[in-house]
Every structure is written in structure tokens, then in C-alpha cells.
Amino acid sequence: MTKSIFYHAGCPVCLSAEHDIIQLIGAENVELVHIGQDRNRIEEAEQAGVKSVPALLTPNGNVLHINFGASLNDVKG
Amino acid sequence: MTKSIFYHAGCPVCLSAEHDIIQLIGAENVELVHIGQDRNRIEEAEQAGVKSVPALLTPNGNVLHINFGASLNDVKG
């Protein structure tokens, strides 16, 4: 894995963080995944260690939870 | 301001996030500030909106709180 993955759920905190992350690391270096819409990616996010969104999964497998938009349980509903 | 500023307090969560941020955006693009040691920078961090460390202040003035190491109040002691 060479790209980071940015998991979000479309919330205002998510969108603001998404904008910042793209500016910091470049759009070509990050895959954006909206787990509120792409619900089949929720399990993958959970297994990677994502507890809340927005979160950035780095290429080396670490999860950076950035600010706080919603818990994964809230996204799962 | 063209560099980001990474505020931390030397905690394990801080060091792990610092390593990730440097890998993601490059050491030349981020100033590292240890507010547990550089205590005269605490007020600046607070005024920028930092509530906990580790936190990244972006060039456009947004604060990304990354995971959670310690609250600013804990650092102030």
C-alpha cells in the first residue's frame, strides 16, 4: 500500500479535514472513502483500527484519527 | 506561514503521530514544537486552537487534533 486512505462520512468536520489533508499530502497520495455511502468498506476500516471519522490510514498501517466527526458505531447506525 | 507546526508533549501517542506526519508531509514542511519543554509556546498553541496534543496546525490556520495523547491542560499542569 503506497497511498493513504482517508475514511469519512461526509460530515462538516470530515470535509474540513479532507480539504486540509489533500492540501498537505496531495490528492494523488490519498484515496477518499465515504463509508456512509460505500458501506461495504466499513468492515475494512474497522479492521484497520478506525474508531471514528475522519481518519487517515497511513501507508504503514497506522490510523490517525483527526478531530472528531462521528464514531464508527454512529456511521453503522 | 508556509510550514505546518506539529505540537506535541513527548508522549508515546505524540511520537508515533510525529513519525507518521513526517513520513506523510516531509520533515522540511513541518516545525516540531515540544510544548512540554518549550513552555513559552503553550500560549501560542492555545491561541491557535490546540486543545490536545499531538496536533498539527496547518499553513491555513486549521488545527488537526490527531489521536489523543494529552489535553493542553494536562501539559500546563
Short mmCIF file of C-alpha atoms in Angstrom, two decimals:
data_model
loop_
_atom_site.label_atom_id
_atom_site.label_comp_id
_atom_site.label_asym_id
_atom_site.label_seq_id
_atom_site.Cartn_x
_atom_site.Cartn_y
_atom_site.Cartn_z
CA MET A 1 0.00 0.00 0.00
CA THR A 2 1.57 3.29 -1.03
CA LYS A 3 -1.43 5.58 -0.78
CA SER A 4 -3.04 6.68 2.42
CA ILE A 5 -6.78 6.15 2.79
CA PHE A 6 -8.97 8.91 4.19
CA TYR A 7 -12.18 7.49 5.68
CA HIS A 8 -15.00 9.94 6.21
CA ALA A 9 -18.76 10.15 6.40
CA GLY A 10 -19.49 13.45 4.71
CA CYS A 11 -19.81 15.37 7.98
CA PRO A 12 -18.62 19.01 8.20
CA VAL A 13 -15.63 18.03 10.36
CA CYS A 14 -14.81 15.32 7.78
CA LEU A 15 -14.95 17.70 4.82
CA SER A 16 -12.80 20.30 6.53
CA ALA A 17 -10.18 17.68 7.43
CA GLU A 18 -10.34 16.21 3.92
CA HIS A 19 -9.53 19.61 2.45
CA ASP A 20 -6.57 20.02 4.81
CA ILE A 21 -5.21 16.52 4.20
CA ILE A 22 -5.37 16.95 0.43
CA GLN A 23 -3.51 20.24 0.71
CA LEU A 24 -0.88 18.69 2.97
CA ILE A 25 -0.15 15.41 1.23
CA GLY A 26 -1.61 15.88 -2.26
CA ALA A 27 -4.77 14.41 -3.78
CA GLU A 28 -2.73 11.84 -5.71
CA ASN A 29 -1.45 10.35 -2.45
CA VAL A 30 -4.75 9.66 -0.78
CA GLU A 31 -7.81 7.61 -1.57
CA LEU A 32 -11.04 9.13 -0.26
CA VAL A 33 -13.59 6.66 1.04
CA HIS A 34 -17.06 7.81 2.15
CA ILE A 35 -18.08 4.96 4.43
CA GLY A 36 -21.55 6.46 4.86
CA GLN A 37 -22.11 5.72 1.16
CA ASP A 38 -19.57 2.94 0.48
CA ARG A 39 -20.93 0.85 3.29
CA ASN A 40 -19.11 -2.27 2.17
CA ARG A 41 -15.87 -0.56 3.18
CA ILE A 42 -16.92 -0.10 6.81
CA GLU A 43 -15.62 -3.52 7.84
CA GLU A 44 -12.26 -2.85 6.21
CA ALA A 45 -11.99 0.45 8.07
CA GLU A 46 -12.89 -1.22 11.34
CA GLN A 47 -10.31 -3.93 10.83
CA ALA A 48 -7.66 -1.31 10.11
CA GLY A 49 -8.38 0.19 13.52
CA VAL A 50 -10.61 3.12 12.57
CA LYS A 51 -12.77 4.07 15.58
CA SER A 52 -14.17 7.37 14.33
CA VAL A 53 -14.19 9.54 11.25
CA PRO A 54 -12.47 11.42 9.81
CA ALA A 55 -9.46 9.11 9.97
CA LEU A 56 -6.38 8.66 7.85
CA LEU A 57 -4.89 5.19 7.40
CA THR A 58 -1.23 5.68 6.57
CA PRO A 59 0.71 3.51 4.11
CA ASN A 60 2.43 1.78 7.03
CA GLY A 61 -0.89 0.83 8.60
CA ASN A 62 -1.24 3.42 11.36
CA VAL A 63 -4.56 5.14 11.91
CA LEU A 64 -4.60 8.87 12.57
CA HIS A 65 -7.96 9.90 13.99
CA ILE A 66 -8.28 13.55 13.03
CA ASN A 67 -10.52 15.75 15.15
CA PHE A 68 -13.88 14.06 15.66
CA GLY A 69 -16.83 13.88 13.34
CA ALA A 70 -18.66 10.68 14.21
CA SER A 71 -17.92 7.32 15.78
CA LEU A 72 -17.87 4.29 13.55
CA ASN A 73 -20.84 2.96 15.50
CA ASP A 74 -22.79 6.08 14.56
CA VAL A 75 -21.91 5.55 10.90
CA LYS A 76 -23.02 1.92 11.14
CA GLY A 77 -26.30 3.17 12.64
CA MET B 1 3.07 30.74 7.22
CA THR B 2 4.02 28.01 4.78
CA LYS B 3 5.09 25.30 7.19
CA SER B 4 2.76 23.31 9.37
CA ILE B 5 3.51 23.20 13.10
CA PHE B 6 3.29 19.90 14.96
CA TYR B 7 2.69 20.47 18.68
CA HIS B 8 3.46 17.58 20.97
CA ALA B 9 4.50 16.76 24.51
CA GLY B 10 6.80 13.81 24.02
CA CYS B 11 4.12 11.23 24.83
CA PRO B 12 4.10 7.86 23.04
CA VAL B 13 0.99 8.80 21.03
CA CYS B 14 2.74 12.06 20.11
CA LEU B 15 5.92 10.37 18.93
CA SER B 16 4.03 7.83 16.84
CA ALA B 17 1.97 10.57 15.18
CA GLU B 18 5.09 12.69 14.66
CA HIS B 19 6.73 9.83 12.80
CA ASP B 20 3.66 9.40 10.58
CA ILE B 21 3.27 13.11 9.86
CA ILE B 22 6.91 13.45 8.88
CA GLN B 23 6.58 10.50 6.53
CA LEU B 24 3.39 11.93 5.02
CA ILE B 25 4.29 15.57 4.52
CA GLY B 26 8.09 15.63 4.81
CA ALA B 27 10.29 16.87 7.65
CA GLU B 28 11.06 20.06 5.73
CA ASN B 29 7.39 21.03 5.75
CA VAL B 30 6.74 20.83 9.45
CA GLU B 31 8.13 22.53 12.54
CA LEU B 32 8.15 20.29 15.61
CA VAL B 33 7.35 22.02 18.89
CA HIS B 34 7.57 20.16 22.21
CA ILE B 35 5.32 22.29 24.40
CA GLY B 36 6.23 20.21 27.44
CA GLN B 37 9.76 21.61 27.11
CA ASP B 38 9.17 24.82 25.11
CA ARG B 39 6.64 26.05 27.61
CA ASN B 40 6.66 29.59 26.25
CA ARG B 41 4.94 28.22 23.12
CA ILE B 42 1.95 26.85 25.03
CA GLU B 43 0.05 30.14 24.82
CA GLU B 44 0.63 30.35 21.06
CA ALA B 45 -0.70 26.81 20.64
CA GLU B 46 -3.74 27.60 22.74
CA GLN B 47 -4.49 30.74 20.74
CA ALA B 48 -4.24 28.74 17.52
CA GLY B 49 -6.97 26.45 18.85
CA VAL B 50 -4.94 23.49 20.05
CA LYS B 51 -6.92 21.62 22.73
CA SER B 52 -4.82 18.48 23.00
CA VAL B 53 -1.58 17.02 21.71
CA PRO B 54 -0.50 15.77 19.30
CA ALA B 55 -1.94 18.43 17.00
CA LEU B 56 -0.99 19.77 13.61
CA LEU B 57 -1.56 23.44 12.83
CA THR B 58 -1.84 23.71 9.05
CA PRO B 59 -0.49 26.61 6.98
CA ASN B 60 -4.04 27.93 6.56
CA GLY B 61 -4.61 28.01 10.31
CA ASN B 62 -6.68 24.88 10.87
CA VAL B 63 -5.89 22.61 13.78
CA LEU B 64 -5.93 18.86 13.22
CA HIS B 65 -6.06 17.06 16.55
CA ILE B 66 -4.51 13.67 15.82
CA ASN B 67 -5.44 10.77 18.07
CA PHE B 68 -5.13 11.79 21.71
CA GLY B 69 -2.06 12.00 23.86
CA ALA B 70 -2.79 14.63 26.48
CA SER B 71 -5.00 17.66 26.93
CA LEU B 72 -3.40 21.08 26.89
CA ASN B 73 -4.49 21.50 30.50
CA ASP B 74 -2.52 18.38 31.42
CA VAL B 75 0.54 19.78 29.69
CA LYS B 76 0.11 23.08 31.53
CA GLY B 77 -0.05 21.06 34.76
#
